[in-house]
Amino acid sequence: IHAATGAFTHVATLVSPAKSRVGRHPETNLLADDLGYLWGTTSYGGVKDEGAVFKVNTTTGEVLPVVTFTDYDGAAPGVGPRGHLMADGAGGAIGSCGSGGQGWLGTLYRVDFQTGAYTLLKDISELVTPNEGSQPQGGLVEGSDGWLWGVTTNNGTHHCGTVFKFDPVTHALVTIVNFTGMSGDHRGRSPTGSLIYDGQGYLWGTTREDGLGNLGTLFKIHEQSGVLTTVVDFGANGIKTRGGTRAELEPDGKGWLW
């Protein structure tokens, strides 16, 4: 789409058969590399119909398969990537799968822009204790200290999902917030959209369910302390709108988040 004129140009169509290597059902933003390609993910399709990573040539419109996910083992463990890819500043992109891996609890992975090589960064099943989350959703976002922040939609101490941060160098993963459902200090359940970093020390996000009005919440987390503040309880205090979606909040540069 031309930003000035609104002119629309069709560039590519993903092949519809279930086991197309390119994949089907793209759900997230595309990511531009420095090589003339846009990168994306599909939640279905690929050789095993469990999702794929693809790239689009911005000159020719050709769509090329890069990674096809492979369940709990194989060359690319993971199922159903739903978050956007995030450039890692080192010639590749990092993403998450909401399922797959050894315990079918999700994975974090890296794809190299030059070679297309897949690297498993973290199998979430390695982590799960009563305090850990599972099934990461949304993309990852980098904080000021280089750690990558994300959310899981299940498990945690109250089985309501979590917020975590991940060190891309050491591959350490730390749970920062355990959501607590309809009450408690961390109200909300099942965050699914990506967090955003506001450049002022806070990460913002939404949950899809629970909170005081049982329609989800909007929250912010102080990066240094990990303290969560519930900003909005959807469905309460006259706010009838439902809470979070798979899309992240978007700042408008004027102090508002949309």
PDB file of C-alpha atoms in Angstrom:
ATOM      1  CA  ILE A   1       0.000   0.000   0.000  1.00  0.00           C
ATOM      2  CA  HIS A   2       1.381   3.381  -0.988  1.00  0.00           C
ATOM      3  CA  ALA A   3       1.362   5.540   2.155  1.00  0.00           C
ATOM      4  CA  ALA A   4       0.630   8.786   0.328  1.00  0.00           C
ATOM      5  CA  THR A   5      -1.915   7.678  -2.262  1.00  0.00           C
ATOM      6  CA  GLY A   6      -3.455   4.588  -0.680  1.00  0.00           C
ATOM      7  CA  ALA A   7      -2.820   2.640  -3.879  1.00  0.00           C
ATOM      8  CA  PHE A   8      -2.953  -1.111  -3.269  1.00  0.00           C
ATOM      9  CA  THR A   9      -0.708  -3.583  -5.092  1.00  0.00           C
ATOM     10  CA  HIS A  10      -1.059  -7.338  -4.774  1.00  0.00           C
ATOM     11  CA  VAL A  11       2.405  -8.842  -4.285  1.00  0.00           C
ATOM     12  CA  ALA A  12       2.050 -12.471  -3.253  1.00  0.00           C
ATOM     13  CA  THR A  13      -0.416 -15.196  -2.335  1.00  0.00           C
ATOM     14  CA  LEU A  14       0.553 -17.964   0.042  1.00  0.00           C
ATOM     15  CA  VAL A  15      -0.263 -21.423  -1.301  1.00  0.00           C
ATOM     16  CA  SER A  16      -3.321 -22.816   0.458  1.00  0.00           C
ATOM     17  CA  PRO A  17      -2.689 -26.584   0.739  1.00  0.00           C
ATOM     18  CA  ALA A  18      -2.179 -27.613   4.339  1.00  0.00           C
ATOM     19  CA  LYS A  19       1.364 -28.857   3.899  1.00  0.00           C
ATOM     20  CA  SER A  20       2.714 -26.122   1.670  1.00  0.00           C
ATOM     21  CA  ARG A  21       6.313 -25.464   2.715  1.00  0.00           C
ATOM     22  CA  VAL A  22       5.659 -21.701   2.643  1.00  0.00           C
ATOM     23  CA  GLY A  23       2.870 -22.051   5.197  1.00  0.00           C
ATOM     24  CA  ARG A  24      -0.620 -20.607   5.616  1.00  0.00           C
ATOM     25  CA  HIS A  25      -2.445 -18.238   7.971  1.00  0.00           C
ATOM     26  CA  PRO A  26       0.086 -15.413   8.451  1.00  0.00           C
ATOM     27  CA  GLU A  27      -1.026 -13.440  11.522  1.00  0.00           C
ATOM     28  CA  THR A  28       1.721 -10.965  12.414  1.00  0.00           C
ATOM     29  CA  ASN A  29       3.787  -8.049  11.151  1.00  0.00           C
ATOM     30  CA  LEU A  30       6.551  -8.523   8.590  1.00  0.00           C
ATOM     31  CA  LEU A  31      10.175  -7.728   9.462  1.00  0.00           C
ATOM     32  CA  ALA A  32      12.581  -6.142   6.963  1.00  0.00           C
ATOM     33  CA  ASP A  33      16.210  -7.290   6.812  1.00  0.00           C
ATOM     34  CA  ASP A  34      19.110  -5.486   5.096  1.00  0.00           C
ATOM     35  CA  LEU A  35      19.137  -7.917   2.181  1.00  0.00           C
ATOM     36  CA  GLY A  36      15.950  -6.915   0.388  1.00  0.00           C
ATOM     37  CA  TYR A  37      13.551  -9.338   2.094  1.00  0.00           C
ATOM     38  CA  LEU A  38      10.561  -9.154   4.407  1.00  0.00           C
ATOM     39  CA  TRP A  39      10.288 -11.973   6.944  1.00  0.00           C
ATOM     40  CA  GLY A  40       7.142 -13.419   8.483  1.00  0.00           C
ATOM     41  CA  THR A  41       5.585 -16.464  10.094  1.00  0.00           C
ATOM     42  CA  THR A  42       2.508 -18.591   9.503  1.00  0.00           C
ATOM     43  CA  SER A  43       0.676 -20.416  12.264  1.00  0.00           C
ATOM     44  CA  TYR A  44      -0.168 -23.388  10.003  1.00  0.00           C
ATOM     45  CA  GLY A  45       1.274 -25.029   6.927  1.00  0.00           C
ATOM     46  CA  GLY A  46       4.818 -26.150   6.413  1.00  0.00           C
ATOM     47  CA  VAL A  47       5.753 -29.775   5.809  1.00  0.00           C
ATOM     48  CA  LYS A  48       4.017 -30.969   9.010  1.00  0.00           C
ATOM     49  CA  ASP A  49       1.257 -28.308   8.999  1.00  0.00           C
ATOM     50  CA  GLU A  50       2.627 -26.819  12.209  1.00  0.00           C
ATOM     51  CA  GLY A  51       3.745 -23.428  10.969  1.00  0.00           C
ATOM     52  CA  ALA A  52       6.604 -21.912   9.046  1.00  0.00           C
ATOM     53  CA  VAL A  53       8.932 -18.948   8.611  1.00  0.00           C
ATOM     54  CA  PHE A  54       9.021 -17.372   5.152  1.00  0.00           C
ATOM     55  CA  LYS A  55      10.599 -14.400   3.407  1.00  0.00           C
ATOM     56  CA  VAL A  56       9.372 -12.213   0.552  1.00  0.00           C
ATOM     57  CA  ASN A  57      11.675 -10.652  -2.052  1.00  0.00           C
ATOM     58  CA  THR A  58      10.669  -6.971  -2.057  1.00  0.00           C
ATOM     59  CA  THR A  59      11.736  -6.560  -5.701  1.00  0.00           C
ATOM     60  CA  THR A  60      10.160  -9.615  -7.320  1.00  0.00           C
ATOM     61  CA  GLY A  61       7.462 -10.517  -4.776  1.00  0.00           C
ATOM     62  CA  GLU A  62       8.705 -14.104  -4.684  1.00  0.00           C
ATOM     63  CA  VAL A  63       7.788 -15.914  -1.445  1.00  0.00           C
ATOM     64  CA  LEU A  64      10.427 -18.342  -0.204  1.00  0.00           C
ATOM     65  CA  PRO A  65      10.069 -20.960   2.550  1.00  0.00           C
ATOM     66  CA  VAL A  66      12.820 -20.748   5.168  1.00  0.00           C
ATOM     67  CA  VAL A  67      11.840 -22.849   8.208  1.00  0.00           C
ATOM     68  CA  THR A  68       9.122 -25.446   8.664  1.00  0.00           C
ATOM     69  CA  PHE A  69       8.431 -26.293  12.300  1.00  0.00           C
ATOM     70  CA  THR A  70       8.768 -29.904  13.432  1.00  0.00           C
ATOM     71  CA  ASP A  71       6.742 -30.627  16.580  1.00  0.00           C
ATOM     72  CA  TYR A  72       8.670 -31.630  19.680  1.00  0.00           C
ATOM     73  CA  ASP A  73      11.997 -32.579  18.027  1.00  0.00           C
ATOM     74  CA  GLY A  74      13.535 -32.614  14.574  1.00  0.00           C
ATOM     75  CA  ALA A  75      15.345 -29.758  12.857  1.00  0.00           C
ATOM     76  CA  ALA A  76      13.086 -26.942  14.085  1.00  0.00           C
ATOM     77  CA  PRO A  77      11.183 -27.748  17.310  1.00  0.00           C
ATOM     78  CA  GLY A  78       8.007 -25.735  17.761  1.00  0.00           C
ATOM     79  CA  VAL A  79       4.386 -25.459  16.625  1.00  0.00           C
ATOM     80  CA  GLY A  80       2.243 -22.452  15.779  1.00  0.00           C
ATOM     81  CA  PRO A  81       4.361 -19.281  15.799  1.00  0.00           C
ATOM     82  CA  ARG A  82       1.989 -16.398  16.494  1.00  0.00           C
ATOM     83  CA  GLY A  83       4.219 -13.504  17.493  1.00  0.00           C
ATOM     84  CA  HIS A  84       6.170 -11.247  15.156  1.00  0.00           C
ATOM     85  CA  LEU A  85       9.865 -11.815  14.558  1.00  0.00           C
ATOM     86  CA  MET A  86      12.280  -9.409  16.251  1.00  0.00           C
ATOM     87  CA  ALA A  87      15.618  -8.424  14.680  1.00  0.00           C
ATOM     88  CA  ASP A  88      18.444  -9.311  17.057  1.00  0.00           C
ATOM     89  CA  GLY A  89      21.022  -6.850  15.714  1.00  0.00           C
ATOM     90  CA  ALA A  90      23.351  -9.718  14.849  1.00  0.00           C
ATOM     91  CA  GLY A  91      22.080 -10.745  11.431  1.00  0.00           C
ATOM     92  CA  GLY A  92      19.038 -12.688  12.462  1.00  0.00           C
ATOM     93  CA  ALA A  93      15.600 -12.656  14.066  1.00  0.00           C
ATOM     94  CA  ILE A  94      14.174 -14.148  17.253  1.00  0.00           C
ATOM     95  CA  GLY A  95      10.646 -15.507  17.605  1.00  0.00           C
ATOM     96  CA  SER A  96       8.432 -17.750  19.709  1.00  0.00           C
ATOM     97  CA  CYS A  97       6.138 -20.738  19.205  1.00  0.00           C
ATOM     98  CA  GLY A  98       3.107 -21.208  21.425  1.00  0.00           C
ATOM     99  CA  SER A  99       3.405 -24.985  21.407  1.00  0.00           C
ATOM    100  CA  GLY A 100       5.817 -27.750  20.461  1.00  0.00           C
ATOM    101  CA  GLY A 101       9.135 -28.568  22.031  1.00  0.00           C
ATOM    102  CA  GLN A 102       9.726 -31.602  24.237  1.00  0.00           C
ATOM    103  CA  GLY A 103       6.783 -30.903  26.533  1.00  0.00           C
ATOM    104  CA  TRP A 104       4.567 -29.212  23.936  1.00  0.00           C
ATOM    105  CA  LEU A 105       4.807 -26.011  26.000  1.00  0.00           C
ATOM    106  CA  GLY A 106       6.457 -23.777  23.404  1.00  0.00           C
ATOM    107  CA  THR A 107       9.883 -22.659  22.223  1.00  0.00           C
ATOM    108  CA  LEU A 108      12.008 -19.581  21.604  1.00  0.00           C
ATOM    109  CA  TYR A 109      14.130 -19.698  18.438  1.00  0.00           C
ATOM    110  CA  ARG A 110      16.433 -17.725  16.146  1.00  0.00           C
ATOM    111  CA  VAL A 111      16.588 -17.626  12.332  1.00  0.00           C
ATOM    112  CA  ASP A 112      19.691 -16.372  10.491  1.00  0.00           C
ATOM    113  CA  PHE A 113      18.998 -13.831   7.719  1.00  0.00           C
ATOM    114  CA  GLN A 114      21.874 -15.004   5.528  1.00  0.00           C
ATOM    115  CA  THR A 115      21.556 -18.774   5.769  1.00  0.00           C
ATOM    116  CA  GLY A 116      18.028 -19.326   7.072  1.00  0.00           C
ATOM    117  CA  ALA A 117      19.485 -21.585   9.769  1.00  0.00           C
ATOM    118  CA  TYR A 118      17.194 -22.297  12.731  1.00  0.00           C
ATOM    119  CA  THR A 119      18.593 -22.303  16.282  1.00  0.00           C
ATOM    120  CA  LEU A 120      16.580 -23.462  19.295  1.00  0.00           C
ATOM    121  CA  LEU A 121      17.207 -20.915  22.058  1.00  0.00           C
ATOM    122  CA  LYS A 122      14.893 -22.226  24.777  1.00  0.00           C
ATOM    123  CA  ASP A 123      12.514 -25.143  25.136  1.00  0.00           C
ATOM    124  CA  ILE A 124       9.897 -23.919  27.622  1.00  0.00           C
ATOM    125  CA  SER A 125       9.425 -27.436  29.004  1.00  0.00           C
ATOM    126  CA  GLU A 126      12.906 -27.128  30.557  1.00  0.00           C
ATOM    127  CA  LEU A 127      11.543 -24.412  32.816  1.00  0.00           C
ATOM    128  CA  VAL A 128       8.116 -25.443  33.944  1.00  0.00           C
ATOM    129  CA  THR A 129       7.681 -25.623  37.701  1.00  0.00           C
ATOM    130  CA  PRO A 130       4.604 -24.346  39.508  1.00  0.00           C
ATOM    131  CA  ASN A 131       6.033 -20.827  39.174  1.00  0.00           C
ATOM    132  CA  GLU A 132       6.810 -20.840  35.454  1.00  0.00           C
ATOM    133  CA  GLY A 133       4.622 -19.990  32.473  1.00  0.00           C
ATOM    134  CA  SER A 134       4.050 -21.915  29.276  1.00  0.00           C
ATOM    135  CA  GLN A 135       2.876 -21.296  25.710  1.00  0.00           C
ATOM    136  CA  PRO A 136       4.575 -17.985  24.866  1.00  0.00           C
ATOM    137  CA  GLN A 137       2.393 -15.670  22.785  1.00  0.00           C
ATOM    138  CA  GLY A 138       3.176 -12.515  20.857  1.00  0.00           C
ATOM    139  CA  GLY A 139       6.622 -11.347  19.827  1.00  0.00           C
ATOM    140  CA  LEU A 140       9.542 -10.407  22.044  1.00  0.00           C
ATOM    141  CA  VAL A 141      10.590  -6.819  22.756  1.00  0.00           C
ATOM    142  CA  GLU A 142      14.007  -5.585  23.861  1.00  0.00           C
ATOM    143  CA  GLY A 143      14.382  -3.643  27.089  1.00  0.00           C
ATOM    144  CA  SER A 144      17.040  -1.037  27.818  1.00  0.00           C
ATOM    145  CA  ASP A 145      19.445  -3.652  29.240  1.00  0.00           C
ATOM    146  CA  GLY A 146      19.341  -6.013  26.234  1.00  0.00           C
ATOM    147  CA  TRP A 147      17.021  -8.584  27.807  1.00  0.00           C
ATOM    148  CA  LEU A 148      14.016  -9.622  25.712  1.00  0.00           C
ATOM    149  CA  TRP A 149      10.570  -9.448  27.305  1.00  0.00           C
ATOM    150  CA  GLY A 150       7.599 -11.652  26.468  1.00  0.00           C
ATOM    151  CA  VAL A 151       4.422 -13.224  27.818  1.00  0.00           C
ATOM    152  CA  THR A 152       3.040 -16.721  28.302  1.00  0.00           C
ATOM    153  CA  THR A 153      -0.676 -17.399  28.218  1.00  0.00           C
ATOM    154  CA  ASN A 154      -0.793 -20.397  30.587  1.00  0.00           C
ATOM    155  CA  ASN A 155       0.613 -21.772  33.842  1.00  0.00           C
ATOM    156  CA  GLY A 156       2.399 -19.620  36.418  1.00  0.00           C
ATOM    157  CA  THR A 157       1.510 -19.738  40.110  1.00  0.00           C
ATOM    158  CA  HIS A 158      -2.188 -19.067  39.429  1.00  0.00           C
ATOM    159  CA  HIS A 159      -2.362 -20.745  35.992  1.00  0.00           C
ATOM    160  CA  CYS A 160      -3.167 -17.341  34.489  1.00  0.00           C
ATOM    161  CA  GLY A 161       0.003 -16.727  32.482  1.00  0.00           C
ATOM    162  CA  THR A 162       3.177 -14.755  33.099  1.00  0.00           C
ATOM    163  CA  VAL A 163       5.520 -12.020  31.946  1.00  0.00           C
ATOM    164  CA  PHE A 164       9.129 -13.126  31.507  1.00  0.00           C
ATOM    165  CA  LYS A 165      12.444 -11.762  30.322  1.00  0.00           C
ATOM    166  CA  PHE A 166      15.054 -13.701  28.360  1.00  0.00           C
ATOM    167  CA  ASP A 167      18.801 -13.112  27.992  1.00  0.00           C
ATOM    168  CA  PRO A 168      19.698 -13.788  24.314  1.00  0.00           C
ATOM    169  CA  VAL A 169      23.358 -14.282  25.250  1.00  0.00           C
ATOM    170  CA  THR A 170      23.133 -16.733  28.162  1.00  0.00           C
ATOM    171  CA  HIS A 171      19.627 -18.027  27.310  1.00  0.00           C
ATOM    172  CA  ALA A 172      18.545 -17.475  30.905  1.00  0.00           C
ATOM    173  CA  LEU A 173      14.800 -16.950  31.346  1.00  0.00           C
ATOM    174  CA  VAL A 174      13.356 -15.223  34.414  1.00  0.00           C
ATOM    175  CA  THR A 175       9.681 -14.977  35.350  1.00  0.00           C
ATOM    176  CA  ILE A 176       8.850 -11.396  36.368  1.00  0.00           C
ATOM    177  CA  VAL A 177       5.059 -11.459  36.867  1.00  0.00           C
ATOM    178  CA  ASN A 178       2.547 -14.193  37.618  1.00  0.00           C
ATOM    179  CA  PHE A 179      -0.972 -13.050  36.760  1.00  0.00           C
ATOM    180  CA  THR A 180      -3.572 -13.631  39.472  1.00  0.00           C
ATOM    181  CA  GLY A 181      -6.940 -13.694  37.712  1.00  0.00           C
ATOM    182  CA  MET A 182      -9.871 -11.572  38.898  1.00  0.00           C
ATOM    183  CA  SER A 183      -8.181 -10.175  42.005  1.00  0.00           C
ATOM    184  CA  GLY A 184      -4.789  -9.778  43.609  1.00  0.00           C
ATOM    185  CA  ASP A 185      -1.791  -7.594  42.820  1.00  0.00           C
ATOM    186  CA  HIS A 186      -1.390  -8.857  39.235  1.00  0.00           C
ATOM    187  CA  ARG A 187      -4.969  -8.965  37.972  1.00  0.00           C
ATOM    188  CA  GLY A 188      -5.647 -10.485  34.553  1.00  0.00           C
ATOM    189  CA  ARG A 189      -5.390 -13.789  32.713  1.00  0.00           C
ATOM    190  CA  SER A 190      -3.940 -14.955  29.393  1.00  0.00           C
ATOM    191  CA  PRO A 191      -1.827 -12.150  27.943  1.00  0.00           C
ATOM    192  CA  THR A 192      -1.500 -12.813  24.210  1.00  0.00           C
ATOM    193  CA  GLY A 193      -0.240  -9.652  22.498  1.00  0.00           C
ATOM    194  CA  SER A 194       3.351  -8.461  22.465  1.00  0.00           C
ATOM    195  CA  LEU A 195       4.584  -6.053  25.102  1.00  0.00           C
ATOM    196  CA  ILE A 196       5.863  -2.634  24.050  1.00  0.00           C
ATOM    197  CA  TYR A 197       8.696  -0.675  25.684  1.00  0.00           C
ATOM    198  CA  ASP A 198       7.897   3.021  26.115  1.00  0.00           C
ATOM    199  CA  GLY A 199      11.488   4.276  26.412  1.00  0.00           C
ATOM    200  CA  GLN A 200      10.707   5.668  29.861  1.00  0.00           C
ATOM    201  CA  GLY A 201      11.314   2.556  31.907  1.00  0.00           C
ATOM    202  CA  TYR A 202       7.997   0.745  31.460  1.00  0.00           C
ATOM    203  CA  LEU A 203       6.713  -2.177  29.407  1.00  0.00           C
ATOM    204  CA  TRP A 204       3.012  -2.116  28.540  1.00  0.00           C
ATOM    205  CA  GLY A 205       0.635  -4.922  27.633  1.00  0.00           C
ATOM    206  CA  THR A 206      -2.850  -6.386  27.926  1.00  0.00           C
ATOM    207  CA  THR A 207      -4.568  -9.528  29.151  1.00  0.00           C
ATOM    208  CA  ARG A 208      -7.601 -11.063  27.466  1.00  0.00           C
ATOM    209  CA  GLU A 209      -9.546 -12.218  30.526  1.00  0.00           C
ATOM    210  CA  ASP A 210     -10.271 -11.656  34.237  1.00  0.00           C
ATOM    211  CA  GLY A 211      -9.452  -8.449  36.107  1.00  0.00           C
ATOM    212  CA  LEU A 212     -12.153  -6.691  38.123  1.00  0.00           C
ATOM    213  CA  GLY A 213     -14.555  -6.583  35.153  1.00  0.00           C
ATOM    214  CA  ASN A 214     -13.672 -10.065  33.843  1.00  0.00           C
ATOM    215  CA  LEU A 215     -12.863  -8.633  30.380  1.00  0.00           C
ATOM    216  CA  GLY A 216      -9.113  -8.325  30.716  1.00  0.00           C
ATOM    217  CA  THR A 217      -6.700  -5.630  31.795  1.00  0.00           C
ATOM    218  CA  LEU A 218      -4.187  -3.088  30.544  1.00  0.00           C
ATOM    219  CA  PHE A 219      -0.994  -3.033  32.602  1.00  0.00           C
ATOM    220  CA  LYS A 220       2.487  -1.579  32.789  1.00  0.00           C
ATOM    221  CA  ILE A 221       5.615  -3.072  34.366  1.00  0.00           C
ATOM    222  CA  HIS A 222       8.547  -1.086  35.699  1.00  0.00           C
ATOM    223  CA  GLU A 223      11.578  -2.515  33.921  1.00  0.00           C
ATOM    224  CA  GLN A 224      14.039  -2.198  36.794  1.00  0.00           C
ATOM    225  CA  SER A 225      11.855  -3.298  39.698  1.00  0.00           C
ATOM    226  CA  GLY A 226       9.450  -5.645  37.912  1.00  0.00           C
ATOM    227  CA  VAL A 227       6.513  -4.019  39.705  1.00  0.00           C
ATOM    228  CA  LEU A 228       3.230  -4.334  37.781  1.00  0.00           C
ATOM    229  CA  THR A 229       0.574  -1.615  37.847  1.00  0.00           C
ATOM    230  CA  THR A 230      -2.918  -2.348  36.533  1.00  0.00           C
ATOM    231  CA  VAL A 231      -3.917   0.737  34.557  1.00  0.00           C
ATOM    232  CA  VAL A 232      -7.332  -0.381  33.232  1.00  0.00           C
ATOM    233  CA  ASP A 233      -9.744  -3.133  34.270  1.00  0.00           C
ATOM    234  CA  PHE A 234     -11.897  -3.678  31.197  1.00  0.00           C
ATOM    235  CA  GLY A 235     -15.551  -4.212  32.051  1.00  0.00           C
ATOM    236  CA  ALA A 236     -15.240  -2.278  35.328  1.00  0.00           C
ATOM    237  CA  ASN A 237     -15.724   1.389  36.236  1.00  0.00           C
ATOM    238  CA  GLY A 238     -17.932   1.993  33.213  1.00  0.00           C
ATOM    239  CA  ILE A 239     -15.371   0.659  30.707  1.00  0.00           C
ATOM    240  CA  LYS A 240     -17.262  -1.897  28.624  1.00  0.00           C
ATOM    241  CA  THR A 241     -14.543  -2.628  26.058  1.00  0.00           C
ATOM    242  CA  ARG A 242     -12.940  -6.072  26.102  1.00  0.00           C
ATOM    243  CA  GLY A 243      -9.236  -6.175  26.800  1.00  0.00           C
ATOM    244  CA  GLY A 244      -6.236  -7.573  25.002  1.00  0.00           C
ATOM    245  CA  THR A 245      -5.903  -8.893  21.484  1.00  0.00           C
ATOM    246  CA  ARG A 246      -3.003 -10.569  19.698  1.00  0.00           C
ATOM    247  CA  ALA A 247      -1.888  -7.151  18.494  1.00  0.00           C
ATOM    248  CA  GLU A 248       0.374  -5.015  20.654  1.00  0.00           C
ATOM    249  CA  LEU A 249      -0.373  -1.463  21.707  1.00  0.00           C
ATOM    250  CA  GLU A 250       0.917   1.238  19.382  1.00  0.00           C
ATOM    251  CA  PRO A 251       2.274   4.614  20.621  1.00  0.00           C
ATOM    252  CA  ASP A 252       1.305   7.658  18.547  1.00  0.00           C
ATOM    253  CA  GLY A 253       4.236   9.872  19.595  1.00  0.00           C
ATOM    254  CA  LYS A 254       1.859  12.224  21.413  1.00  0.00           C
ATOM    255  CA  GLY A 255       1.680  10.394  24.706  1.00  0.00           C
ATOM    256  CA  TRP A 256      -1.158   8.010  23.819  1.00  0.00           C
ATOM    257  CA  LEU A 257      -1.192   4.259  23.263  1.00  0.00           C
ATOM    258  CA  TRP A 258      -3.687   2.835  20.771  1.00  0.00           C
TER     259      TRP A 258
END
